[in-house]
PDB file of C-alpha atoms in Angstrom:
ATOM      1  CA  UNK A   5       0.000   0.000   0.000  1.00  0.00           C
ATOM      2  CA  UNK A   6       1.309   3.428  -0.934  1.00  0.00           C
ATOM      3  CA  UNK A   7       1.556   5.911   1.950  1.00  0.00           C
ATOM      4  CA  UNK A   8       0.383   9.480   1.340  1.00  0.00           C
ATOM      5  CA  UNK A   9       0.146  12.387   3.740  1.00  0.00           C
ATOM      6  CA  UNK A  10      -3.279  13.770   4.654  1.00  0.00           C
ATOM      7  CA  UNK A  11      -2.554  16.910   2.615  1.00  0.00           C
ATOM      8  CA  UNK A  12      -1.723  14.793  -0.437  1.00  0.00           C
ATOM      9  CA  UNK A  13      -4.963  12.822   0.033  1.00  0.00           C
ATOM     10  CA  UNK A  14      -6.960  16.065   0.315  1.00  0.00           C
ATOM     11  CA  UNK A  15      -5.357  17.309  -2.901  1.00  0.00           C
ATOM     12  CA  UNK A  16      -6.166  14.055  -4.730  1.00  0.00           C
ATOM     13  CA  UNK A  17      -9.829  13.995  -3.659  1.00  0.00           C
ATOM     14  CA  UNK A  18     -10.288  17.644  -4.680  1.00  0.00           C
ATOM     15  CA  UNK A  19      -9.391  16.594  -8.241  1.00  0.00           C
ATOM     16  CA  UNK A  20     -12.187  14.003  -8.474  1.00  0.00           C
ATOM     17  CA  UNK A  21     -14.474  16.431 -10.301  1.00  0.00           C
ATOM     18  CA  UNK A  22     -11.730  17.648 -12.653  1.00  0.00           C
ATOM     19  CA  UNK A  23     -13.054  18.167 -16.170  1.00  0.00           C
ATOM     20  CA  UNK A  24      -9.950  16.489 -17.616  1.00  0.00           C
ATOM     21  CA  UNK A  25     -10.801  12.778 -17.825  1.00  0.00           C
ATOM     22  CA  UNK A  26      -7.141  11.806 -17.821  1.00  0.00           C
ATOM     23  CA  UNK A  27      -6.542  13.692 -14.570  1.00  0.00           C
ATOM     24  CA  UNK A  28      -9.621  12.136 -12.961  1.00  0.00           C
ATOM     25  CA  UNK A  29      -8.606   8.646 -14.111  1.00  0.00           C
ATOM     26  CA  UNK A  30      -5.107   9.158 -12.667  1.00  0.00           C
ATOM     27  CA  UNK A  31      -6.573  10.293  -9.325  1.00  0.00           C
ATOM     28  CA  UNK A  32      -8.886   7.274  -9.124  1.00  0.00           C
ATOM     29  CA  UNK A  33      -6.038   4.870  -9.951  1.00  0.00           C
ATOM     30  CA  UNK A  34      -3.850   6.513  -7.325  1.00  0.00           C
ATOM     31  CA  UNK A  35      -6.515   6.225  -4.613  1.00  0.00           C
ATOM     32  CA  UNK A  36      -7.284   2.611  -5.545  1.00  0.00           C
ATOM     33  CA  UNK A  37      -3.553   1.788  -5.318  1.00  0.00           C
ATOM     34  CA  UNK A  38      -3.651   2.850  -1.644  1.00  0.00           C
ATOM     35  CA  UNK A  39      -6.240   0.133  -0.980  1.00  0.00           C
ATOM     36  CA  UNK A  40      -9.069  -0.219   1.535  1.00  0.00           C
ATOM     37  CA  UNK A  41      -7.264   1.639   4.391  1.00  0.00           C
ATOM     38  CA  UNK A  42      -8.129   4.875   2.548  1.00  0.00           C
ATOM     39  CA  UNK A  43     -11.902   4.210   2.896  1.00  0.00           C
ATOM     40  CA  UNK A  44     -12.380   6.024   6.260  1.00  0.00           C
ATOM     41  CA  UNK A  45     -10.663   9.108   4.828  1.00  0.00           C
ATOM     42  CA  UNK A  46     -12.884   9.011   1.726  1.00  0.00           C
ATOM     43  CA  UNK A  47     -16.040   8.601   3.821  1.00  0.00           C
ATOM     44  CA  UNK A  48     -15.015  11.630   5.909  1.00  0.00           C
ATOM     45  CA  UNK A  49     -14.448  13.671   2.730  1.00  0.00           C
ATOM     46  CA  UNK A  50     -17.897  12.614   1.477  1.00  0.00           C
ATOM     47  CA  UNK A  51     -19.502  13.947   4.665  1.00  0.00           C
ATOM     48  CA  UNK A  52     -17.599  17.241   4.383  1.00  0.00           C
ATOM     49  CA  UNK A  53     -18.336  17.769   0.697  1.00  0.00           C
ATOM     50  CA  UNK A  54     -21.268  19.783  -0.631  1.00  0.00           C
ATOM     51  CA  UNK A  55     -20.426  18.873  -4.236  1.00  0.00           C
ATOM     52  CA  UNK A  56     -22.772  16.115  -5.531  1.00  0.00           C
ATOM     53  CA  UNK A  57     -20.321  15.231  -8.326  1.00  0.00           C
ATOM     54  CA  UNK A  58     -17.474  14.621  -5.872  1.00  0.00           C
ATOM     55  CA  UNK A  59     -19.798  12.730  -3.530  1.00  0.00           C
ATOM     56  CA  UNK A  60     -20.820  10.414  -6.379  1.00  0.00           C
ATOM     57  CA  UNK A  61     -17.182   9.825  -7.357  1.00  0.00           C
ATOM     58  CA  UNK A  62     -16.319   9.023  -3.732  1.00  0.00           C
ATOM     59  CA  UNK A  63     -19.278   6.602  -3.457  1.00  0.00           C
ATOM     60  CA  UNK A  64     -18.160   4.759  -6.595  1.00  0.00           C
ATOM     61  CA  UNK A  65     -14.567   4.691  -5.397  1.00  0.00           C
ATOM     62  CA  UNK A  66     -15.458   3.387  -1.929  1.00  0.00           C
ATOM     63  CA  UNK A  67     -17.583   0.653  -3.494  1.00  0.00           C
ATOM     64  CA  UNK A  68     -14.699  -0.400  -5.781  1.00  0.00           C
ATOM     65  CA  UNK A  69     -12.347  -0.600  -2.799  1.00  0.00           C
ATOM     66  CA  UNK A  70     -14.866  -2.511  -0.675  1.00  0.00           C
ATOM     67  CA  UNK A  71     -15.645  -4.914  -3.514  1.00  0.00           C
ATOM     68  CA  UNK A  72     -11.936  -5.515  -4.066  1.00  0.00           C
ATOM     69  CA  UNK A  73     -11.519  -6.345  -0.376  1.00  0.00           C
ATOM     70  CA  UNK A  74     -14.532  -8.673  -0.514  1.00  0.00           C
ATOM     71  CA  UNK A  75     -12.988 -10.559  -3.451  1.00  0.00           C
ATOM     72  CA  UNK A  76      -9.682 -10.906  -1.569  1.00  0.00           C
ATOM     73  CA  UNK A  77     -11.524 -12.325   1.442  1.00  0.00           C
ATOM     74  CA  UNK A  78     -13.462 -14.755  -0.757  1.00  0.00           C
ATOM     75  CA  UNK A  79     -10.258 -15.953  -2.450  1.00  0.00           C
ATOM     76  CA  UNK A  80      -8.743 -16.572   1.007  1.00  0.00           C
ATOM     77  CA  UNK A  81     -11.914 -18.384   2.117  1.00  0.00           C
ATOM     78  CA  UNK A  82     -11.917 -20.585  -0.995  1.00  0.00           C
ATOM     79  CA  UNK A  83      -8.301 -21.629  -0.399  1.00  0.00           C
ATOM     80  CA  UNK A  84      -8.772 -22.244   3.357  1.00  0.00           C
ATOM     81  CA  UNK A  85      -8.931 -25.940   4.352  1.00  0.00           C
ATOM     82  CA  UNK A  86     -12.034 -25.608   6.562  1.00  0.00           C
ATOM     83  CA  UNK A  87     -14.102 -23.216   4.393  1.00  0.00           C
ATOM     84  CA  UNK A  88     -16.023 -22.149   7.496  1.00  0.00           C
ATOM     85  CA  UNK A  89     -19.700 -21.633   6.611  1.00  0.00           C
ATOM     86  CA  UNK A  90     -20.362 -18.619   8.845  1.00  0.00           C
ATOM     87  CA  UNK A  91     -17.255 -16.860   7.511  1.00  0.00           C
ATOM     88  CA  UNK A  92     -18.370 -17.495   3.920  1.00  0.00           C
ATOM     89  CA  UNK A  93     -21.857 -16.152   4.623  1.00  0.00           C
ATOM     90  CA  UNK A  94     -20.377 -13.098   6.370  1.00  0.00           C
ATOM     91  CA  UNK A  95     -18.193 -12.336   3.322  1.00  0.00           C
ATOM     92  CA  UNK A  96     -21.274 -12.414   1.054  1.00  0.00           C
ATOM     93  CA  UNK A  97     -23.154 -10.326   3.632  1.00  0.00           C
ATOM     94  CA  UNK A  98     -20.536  -7.551   3.351  1.00  0.00           C
ATOM     95  CA  UNK A  99     -21.538  -6.997  -0.282  1.00  0.00           C
ATOM     96  CA  UNK A 100     -24.710  -5.233   0.910  1.00  0.00           C
ATOM     97  CA  UNK A 101     -23.475  -4.332   4.413  1.00  0.00           C
ATOM     98  CA  UNK A 102     -19.738  -3.576   4.059  1.00  0.00           C
ATOM     99  CA  UNK A 103     -19.387  -2.334   7.655  1.00  0.00           C
ATOM    100  CA  UNK A 104     -20.747  -5.541   9.185  1.00  0.00           C
ATOM    101  CA  UNK A 105     -18.182  -7.090  11.520  1.00  0.00           C
ATOM    102  CA  UNK A 106     -17.799 -10.874  11.652  1.00  0.00           C
ATOM    103  CA  UNK A 107     -17.858 -10.687  15.463  1.00  0.00           C
ATOM    104  CA  UNK A 108     -21.372  -9.163  15.377  1.00  0.00           C
ATOM    105  CA  UNK A 109     -22.723 -11.930  13.138  1.00  0.00           C
ATOM    106  CA  UNK A 110     -20.969 -14.577  15.218  1.00  0.00           C
ATOM    107  CA  UNK A 111     -22.419 -13.168  18.459  1.00  0.00           C
ATOM    108  CA  UNK A 112     -25.951 -13.093  17.003  1.00  0.00           C
ATOM    109  CA  UNK A 113     -25.627 -16.717  15.863  1.00  0.00           C
ATOM    110  CA  UNK A 114     -24.235 -17.732  19.269  1.00  0.00           C
ATOM    111  CA  UNK A 115     -27.303 -16.238  20.949  1.00  0.00           C
ATOM    112  CA  UNK A 116     -29.563 -18.405  18.766  1.00  0.00           C
ATOM    113  CA  UNK A 117     -27.436 -21.455  19.551  1.00  0.00           C
ATOM    114  CA  UNK A 118     -27.697 -20.644  23.282  1.00  0.00           C
ATOM    115  CA  UNK A 119     -31.507 -20.484  23.045  1.00  0.00           C
ATOM    116  CA  UNK A 120     -31.572 -23.945  21.432  1.00  0.00           C
ATOM    117  CA  UNK A 121     -28.894 -25.394  23.751  1.00  0.00           C
ATOM    118  CA  UNK A 122     -30.857 -24.483  26.906  1.00  0.00           C
ATOM    119  CA  UNK A 123     -33.823 -26.527  25.606  1.00  0.00           C
ATOM    120  CA  UNK A 124     -31.719 -29.369  24.189  1.00  0.00           C
ATOM    121  CA  UNK A 125     -31.120 -32.865  25.590  1.00  0.00           C
ATOM    122  CA  UNK A 126     -28.335 -35.066  24.206  1.00  0.00           C
ATOM    123  CA  UNK A 127     -29.929 -38.344  25.304  1.00  0.00           C
ATOM    124  CA  UNK A 128     -32.996 -37.968  23.070  1.00  0.00           C
ATOM    125  CA  UNK A 129     -33.615 -39.828  19.818  1.00  0.00           C
ATOM    126  CA  UNK A 130     -32.633 -37.968  16.591  1.00  0.00           C
ATOM    127  CA  UNK A 131     -36.266 -37.156  15.670  1.00  0.00           C
ATOM    128  CA  UNK A 132     -36.893 -35.721  19.143  1.00  0.00           C
ATOM    129  CA  UNK A 133     -33.684 -33.655  18.995  1.00  0.00           C
ATOM    130  CA  UNK A 134     -34.774 -32.175  15.672  1.00  0.00           C
ATOM    131  CA  UNK A 135     -38.236 -31.398  17.055  1.00  0.00           C
ATOM    132  CA  UNK A 136     -36.636 -29.422  19.898  1.00  0.00           C
ATOM    133  CA  UNK A 137     -34.559 -27.383  17.407  1.00  0.00           C
ATOM    134  CA  UNK A 138     -37.704 -26.830  15.316  1.00  0.00           C
ATOM    135  CA  UNK A 139     -39.627 -25.680  18.382  1.00  0.00           C
ATOM    136  CA  UNK A 140     -37.032 -23.067  19.344  1.00  0.00           C
ATOM    137  CA  UNK A 141     -36.234 -21.777  15.825  1.00  0.00           C
ATOM    138  CA  UNK A 142     -39.723 -21.722  14.342  1.00  0.00           C
ATOM    139  CA  UNK A 143     -42.013 -21.309  17.372  1.00  0.00           C
ATOM    140  CA  UNK A 144     -40.046 -19.466  20.095  1.00  0.00           C
ATOM    141  CA  UNK A 145     -37.774 -17.383  17.833  1.00  0.00           C
ATOM    142  CA  UNK A 146     -40.369 -17.267  15.029  1.00  0.00           C
ATOM    143  CA  UNK A 147     -38.101 -17.785  12.021  1.00  0.00           C
ATOM    144  CA  UNK A 148     -40.218 -18.341   8.904  1.00  0.00           C
ATOM    145  CA  UNK A 149     -40.231 -18.507   5.104  1.00  0.00           C
ATOM    146  CA  UNK A 150     -40.224 -15.178   3.275  1.00  0.00           C
ATOM    147  CA  UNK A 151     -42.904 -16.207   0.802  1.00  0.00           C
ATOM    148  CA  UNK A 152     -44.132 -12.642   0.149  1.00  0.00           C
ATOM    149  CA  UNK A 153     -40.728 -11.412  -1.017  1.00  0.00           C
ATOM    150  CA  UNK A 154     -39.046 -14.661  -2.000  1.00  0.00           C
ATOM    151  CA  UNK A 155     -36.531 -13.149  -4.451  1.00  0.00           C
ATOM    152  CA  UNK A 156     -35.377 -10.262  -2.236  1.00  0.00           C
ATOM    153  CA  UNK A 157     -31.546  -9.990  -2.028  1.00  0.00           C
ATOM    154  CA  UNK A 158     -32.037  -9.617   1.739  1.00  0.00           C
ATOM    155  CA  UNK A 159     -32.979 -13.313   1.926  1.00  0.00           C
ATOM    156  CA  UNK A 160     -29.360 -14.162   1.080  1.00  0.00           C
ATOM    157  CA  UNK A 161     -27.893 -11.752   3.653  1.00  0.00           C
ATOM    158  CA  UNK A 162     -27.582 -13.583   6.974  1.00  0.00           C
ATOM    159  CA  UNK A 163     -27.656 -10.400   9.086  1.00  0.00           C
ATOM    160  CA  UNK A 164     -30.904  -9.377   7.394  1.00  0.00           C
ATOM    161  CA  UNK A 165     -32.458 -12.814   7.964  1.00  0.00           C
ATOM    162  CA  UNK A 166     -31.460 -12.745  11.649  1.00  0.00           C
ATOM    163  CA  UNK A 167     -33.045  -9.301  12.013  1.00  0.00           C
ATOM    164  CA  UNK A 168     -36.293  -9.899  10.103  1.00  0.00           C
ATOM    165  CA  UNK A 169     -36.620 -13.611  11.053  1.00  0.00           C
ATOM    166  CA  UNK A 170     -37.549 -14.291   7.414  1.00  0.00           C
ATOM    167  CA  UNK A 171     -35.450 -16.023   4.786  1.00  0.00           C
ATOM    168  CA  UNK A 172     -35.276 -18.325   1.790  1.00  0.00           C
ATOM    169  CA  UNK A 173     -34.631 -22.099   1.940  1.00  0.00           C
ATOM    170  CA  UNK A 174     -30.837 -21.836   1.963  1.00  0.00           C
ATOM    171  CA  UNK A 175     -30.526 -19.025   4.535  1.00  0.00           C
ATOM    172  CA  UNK A 176     -32.945 -20.734   6.942  1.00  0.00           C
ATOM    173  CA  UNK A 177     -31.095 -24.024   6.433  1.00  0.00           C
ATOM    174  CA  UNK A 178     -27.770 -22.259   7.057  1.00  0.00           C
ATOM    175  CA  UNK A 179     -28.967 -20.955  10.440  1.00  0.00           C
ATOM    176  CA  UNK A 180     -30.279 -24.441  11.320  1.00  0.00           C
ATOM    177  CA  UNK A 181     -27.040 -26.045  10.154  1.00  0.00           C
ATOM    178  CA  UNK A 182     -24.790 -23.675  12.123  1.00  0.00           C
ATOM    179  CA  UNK A 183     -26.769 -24.364  15.303  1.00  0.00           C
ATOM    180  CA  UNK A 184     -26.810 -28.143  14.695  1.00  0.00           C
ATOM    181  CA  UNK A 185     -23.033 -28.234  14.127  1.00  0.00           C
ATOM    182  CA  UNK A 186     -22.415 -26.464  17.460  1.00  0.00           C
ATOM    183  CA  UNK A 187     -24.628 -29.067  19.113  1.00  0.00           C
ATOM    184  CA  UNK A 188     -22.491 -31.789  17.528  1.00  0.00           C
ATOM    185  CA  UNK A 189     -25.332 -33.229  15.432  1.00  0.00           C
ATOM    186  CA  UNK A 190     -24.722 -35.017  12.091  1.00  0.00           C
ATOM    187  CA  UNK A 191     -26.843 -32.563  10.093  1.00  0.00           C
ATOM    188  CA  UNK A 192     -25.762 -31.449   6.602  1.00  0.00           C
ATOM    189  CA  UNK A 193     -27.040 -29.434   3.654  1.00  0.00           C
ATOM    190  CA  UNK A 194     -28.611 -31.135   0.630  1.00  0.00           C
ATOM    191  CA  UNK A 195     -28.671 -29.469  -2.800  1.00  0.00           C
ATOM    192  CA  UNK A 196     -32.064 -30.229  -4.367  1.00  0.00           C
ATOM    193  CA  UNK A 197     -33.325 -28.620  -7.594  1.00  0.00           C
ATOM    194  CA  UNK A 198     -35.369 -25.483  -6.707  1.00  0.00           C
ATOM    195  CA  UNK A 199     -35.085 -26.255  -2.992  1.00  0.00           C
ATOM    196  CA  UNK A 200     -32.391 -26.541  -0.354  1.00  0.00           C
ATOM    197  CA  UNK A 201     -32.949 -28.921   2.565  1.00  0.00           C
ATOM    198  CA  UNK A 202     -31.026 -30.667   5.350  1.00  0.00           C
ATOM    199  CA  UNK A 203     -30.317 -34.273   6.182  1.00  0.00           C
ATOM    200  CA  UNK A 204     -29.751 -35.938   9.538  1.00  0.00           C
ATOM    201  CA  UNK A 205     -27.320 -38.686   8.598  1.00  0.00           C
ATOM    202  CA  UNK A 206     -25.769 -41.108  11.067  1.00  0.00           C
ATOM    203  CA  UNK A 207     -25.365 -44.868  11.433  1.00  0.00           C
ATOM    204  CA  UNK A 208     -28.547 -44.890  13.550  1.00  0.00           C
ATOM    205  CA  UNK A 209     -30.826 -42.578  11.562  1.00  0.00           C
ATOM    206  CA  UNK A 210     -31.228 -40.989   8.167  1.00  0.00           C
ATOM    207  CA  UNK A 211     -33.961 -38.504   7.287  1.00  0.00           C
ATOM    208  CA  UNK A 212     -34.455 -35.041   5.807  1.00  0.00           C
ATOM    209  CA  UNK A 213     -35.516 -31.654   7.208  1.00  0.00           C
ATOM    210  CA  UNK A 214     -37.204 -28.796   5.336  1.00  0.00           C
ATOM    211  CA  UNK A 215     -36.288 -25.568   7.190  1.00  0.00           C
ATOM    212  CA  UNK A 216     -38.397 -23.563   4.720  1.00  0.00           C
ATOM    213  CA  UNK A 217     -41.418 -25.457   6.029  1.00  0.00           C
ATOM    214  CA  UNK A 218     -40.757 -25.055   9.789  1.00  0.00           C
ATOM    215  CA  UNK A 219     -38.428 -28.053   9.978  1.00  0.00           C
ATOM    216  CA  UNK A 220     -40.792 -30.573   8.387  1.00  0.00           C
ATOM    217  CA  UNK A 221     -39.260 -34.074   8.593  1.00  0.00           C
ATOM    218  CA  UNK A 222     -39.481 -36.217   5.461  1.00  0.00           C
ATOM    219  CA  UNK A 223     -37.945 -39.288   3.830  1.00  0.00           C
ATOM    220  CA  UNK A 224     -35.856 -40.299   0.831  1.00  0.00           C
ATOM    221  CA  UNK A 225     -39.050 -41.494  -0.875  1.00  0.00           C
ATOM    222  CA  UNK A 226     -40.467 -37.962  -0.564  1.00  0.00           C
ATOM    223  CA  UNK A 227     -37.424 -36.637  -2.468  1.00  0.00           C
ATOM    224  CA  UNK A 228     -37.983 -39.280  -5.168  1.00  0.00           C
ATOM    225  CA  UNK A 229     -41.617 -38.137  -5.472  1.00  0.00           C
ATOM    226  CA  UNK A 230     -40.517 -34.485  -5.544  1.00  0.00           C
ATOM    227  CA  UNK A 231     -38.078 -35.138  -8.399  1.00  0.00           C
ATOM    228  CA  UNK A 232     -40.690 -37.142 -10.329  1.00  0.00           C
ATOM    229  CA  UNK A 233     -43.135 -34.232  -9.929  1.00  0.00           C
ATOM    230  CA  UNK A 234     -40.516 -31.881 -11.415  1.00  0.00           C
ATOM    231  CA  UNK A 235     -39.749 -34.466 -14.124  1.00  0.00           C
ATOM    232  CA  UNK A 236     -36.079 -34.438 -13.093  1.00  0.00           C
ATOM    233  CA  UNK A 237     -34.015 -37.603 -13.257  1.00  0.00           C
ATOM    234  CA  UNK A 238     -33.004 -38.876  -9.813  1.00  0.00           C
ATOM    235  CA  UNK A 239     -29.274 -38.500  -9.028  1.00  0.00           C
ATOM    236  CA  UNK A 240     -27.399 -39.501  -5.878  1.00  0.00           C
ATOM    237  CA  UNK A 241     -26.224 -35.896  -5.360  1.00  0.00           C
ATOM    238  CA  UNK A 242     -29.867 -34.987  -4.573  1.00  0.00           C
ATOM    239  CA  UNK A 243     -29.811 -37.268  -1.516  1.00  0.00           C
ATOM    240  CA  UNK A 244     -26.301 -36.802  -0.132  1.00  0.00           C
ATOM    241  CA  UNK A 245     -24.709 -34.058   2.030  1.00  0.00           C
ATOM    242  CA  UNK A 246     -23.166 -31.138   0.157  1.00  0.00           C
ATOM    243  CA  UNK A 247     -20.131 -29.022   1.071  1.00  0.00           C
ATOM    244  CA  UNK A 248     -19.940 -25.503   2.500  1.00  0.00           C
ATOM    245  CA  UNK A 249     -18.604 -24.438  -0.889  1.00  0.00           C
ATOM    246  CA  UNK A 250     -21.829 -25.749  -2.453  1.00  0.00           C
ATOM    247  CA  UNK A 251     -23.858 -23.677   0.028  1.00  0.00           C
ATOM    248  CA  UNK A 252     -21.921 -20.486  -0.739  1.00  0.00           C
ATOM    249  CA  UNK A 253     -22.220 -21.186  -4.482  1.00  0.00           C
ATOM    250  CA  UNK A 254     -25.974 -21.612  -4.226  1.00  0.00           C
ATOM    251  CA  UNK A 255     -26.318 -18.466  -2.095  1.00  0.00           C
ATOM    252  CA  UNK A 256     -24.493 -16.483  -4.796  1.00  0.00           C
ATOM    253  CA  UNK A 257     -26.698 -17.996  -7.521  1.00  0.00           C
ATOM    254  CA  UNK A 258     -29.770 -16.905  -5.548  1.00  0.00           C
ATOM    255  CA  UNK A 259     -28.344 -13.384  -5.329  1.00  0.00           C
ATOM    256  CA  UNK A 260     -27.783 -13.281  -9.094  1.00  0.00           C
ATOM    257  CA  UNK A 261     -31.454 -14.162  -9.664  1.00  0.00           C
ATOM    258  CA  UNK A 262     -32.531 -11.579  -7.061  1.00  0.00           C
ATOM    259  CA  UNK A 263     -30.573  -8.733  -8.671  1.00  0.00           C
ATOM    260  CA  UNK A 264     -31.629  -9.801 -12.186  1.00  0.00           C
ATOM    261  CA  UNK A 265     -35.281  -9.554 -11.160  1.00  0.00           C
ATOM    262  CA  UNK A 266     -34.618  -6.040  -9.810  1.00  0.00           C
ATOM    263  CA  UNK A 267     -32.882  -5.046 -13.051  1.00  0.00           C
ATOM    264  CA  UNK A 268     -29.644  -4.357 -11.138  1.00  0.00           C
ATOM    265  CA  UNK A 269     -27.257  -5.152 -14.013  1.00  0.00           C
ATOM    266  CA  UNK A 270     -24.053  -3.922 -12.333  1.00  0.00           C
ATOM    267  CA  UNK A 271     -24.740  -5.839  -9.127  1.00  0.00           C
ATOM    268  CA  UNK A 272     -25.609  -8.974 -11.123  1.00  0.00           C
ATOM    269  CA  UNK A 273     -22.240  -8.711 -12.882  1.00  0.00           C
ATOM    270  CA  UNK A 274     -20.363  -8.269  -9.610  1.00  0.00           C
ATOM    271  CA  UNK A 275     -22.019 -11.288  -7.988  1.00  0.00           C
ATOM    272  CA  UNK A 276     -21.093 -13.309 -11.094  1.00  0.00           C
ATOM    273  CA  UNK A 277     -17.468 -12.300 -10.423  1.00  0.00           C
ATOM    274  CA  UNK A 278     -17.800 -13.665  -6.885  1.00  0.00           C
ATOM    275  CA  UNK A 279     -19.359 -16.880  -8.193  1.00  0.00           C
ATOM    276  CA  UNK A 280     -16.398 -17.362 -10.563  1.00  0.00           C
ATOM    277  CA  UNK A 281     -14.032 -17.124  -7.588  1.00  0.00           C
ATOM    278  CA  UNK A 282     -15.913 -19.803  -5.649  1.00  0.00           C
ATOM    279  CA  UNK A 283     -16.343 -22.116  -8.643  1.00  0.00           C
ATOM    280  CA  UNK A 284     -12.762 -21.736  -9.928  1.00  0.00           C
TER     281      UNK A 284
END
């Protein structure tokens, strides 16, 4: 990162509305070369400015820097051995909420886990354990399917889902999955066409859970019927646990659809860039 004095930074920002395109382009390149540490300075200059043209340039510049940082984080996540699910969801979350701290998201998820843990009993049968989780998540905490605004980008932003208590199949499953993992339960994500569900899979029990339908428990035969209804050929991948990378990939695909439906072409393109990183 290049170090510049505050006076030099002030001088650079003042040139953002220069009529000479070459000068403006040079200024933008120079500020981008400094990297994301310059963001607080730019945000301060935005607040102090009464020039809408400079404010717009600063907004665009801050977004470029934040998006660049997001891509770096996602590349690091992709190459990490554990590919932690909460970290991956937080990185995606920072696309819409760049100031969101991981610690805040982690603390909110821990509170949900604590609510479930206080009601949980390890010596129960798998079905009974799942019913306890269902009771806390969908009755006490009132998480539910966002059927009215199914394609909202907010359904793919974990912080938004935790706040509104409404989400899509994959975000509700992610919350369920994160809680179940902390409880030490063998619960995993399952990538179905048009639907994301969970499976409880151990040597003693094997069944499926639909978090989008308040934790409805169902069987392998129900998946077979579901696929037949959609006229989709049955494949083993539709019954088996998927990876955290699969969950992040599907979350990004949902976001692409959400932004396409809103006509947000630039955002759609940026999310495609993120998807390429994860799928590479």
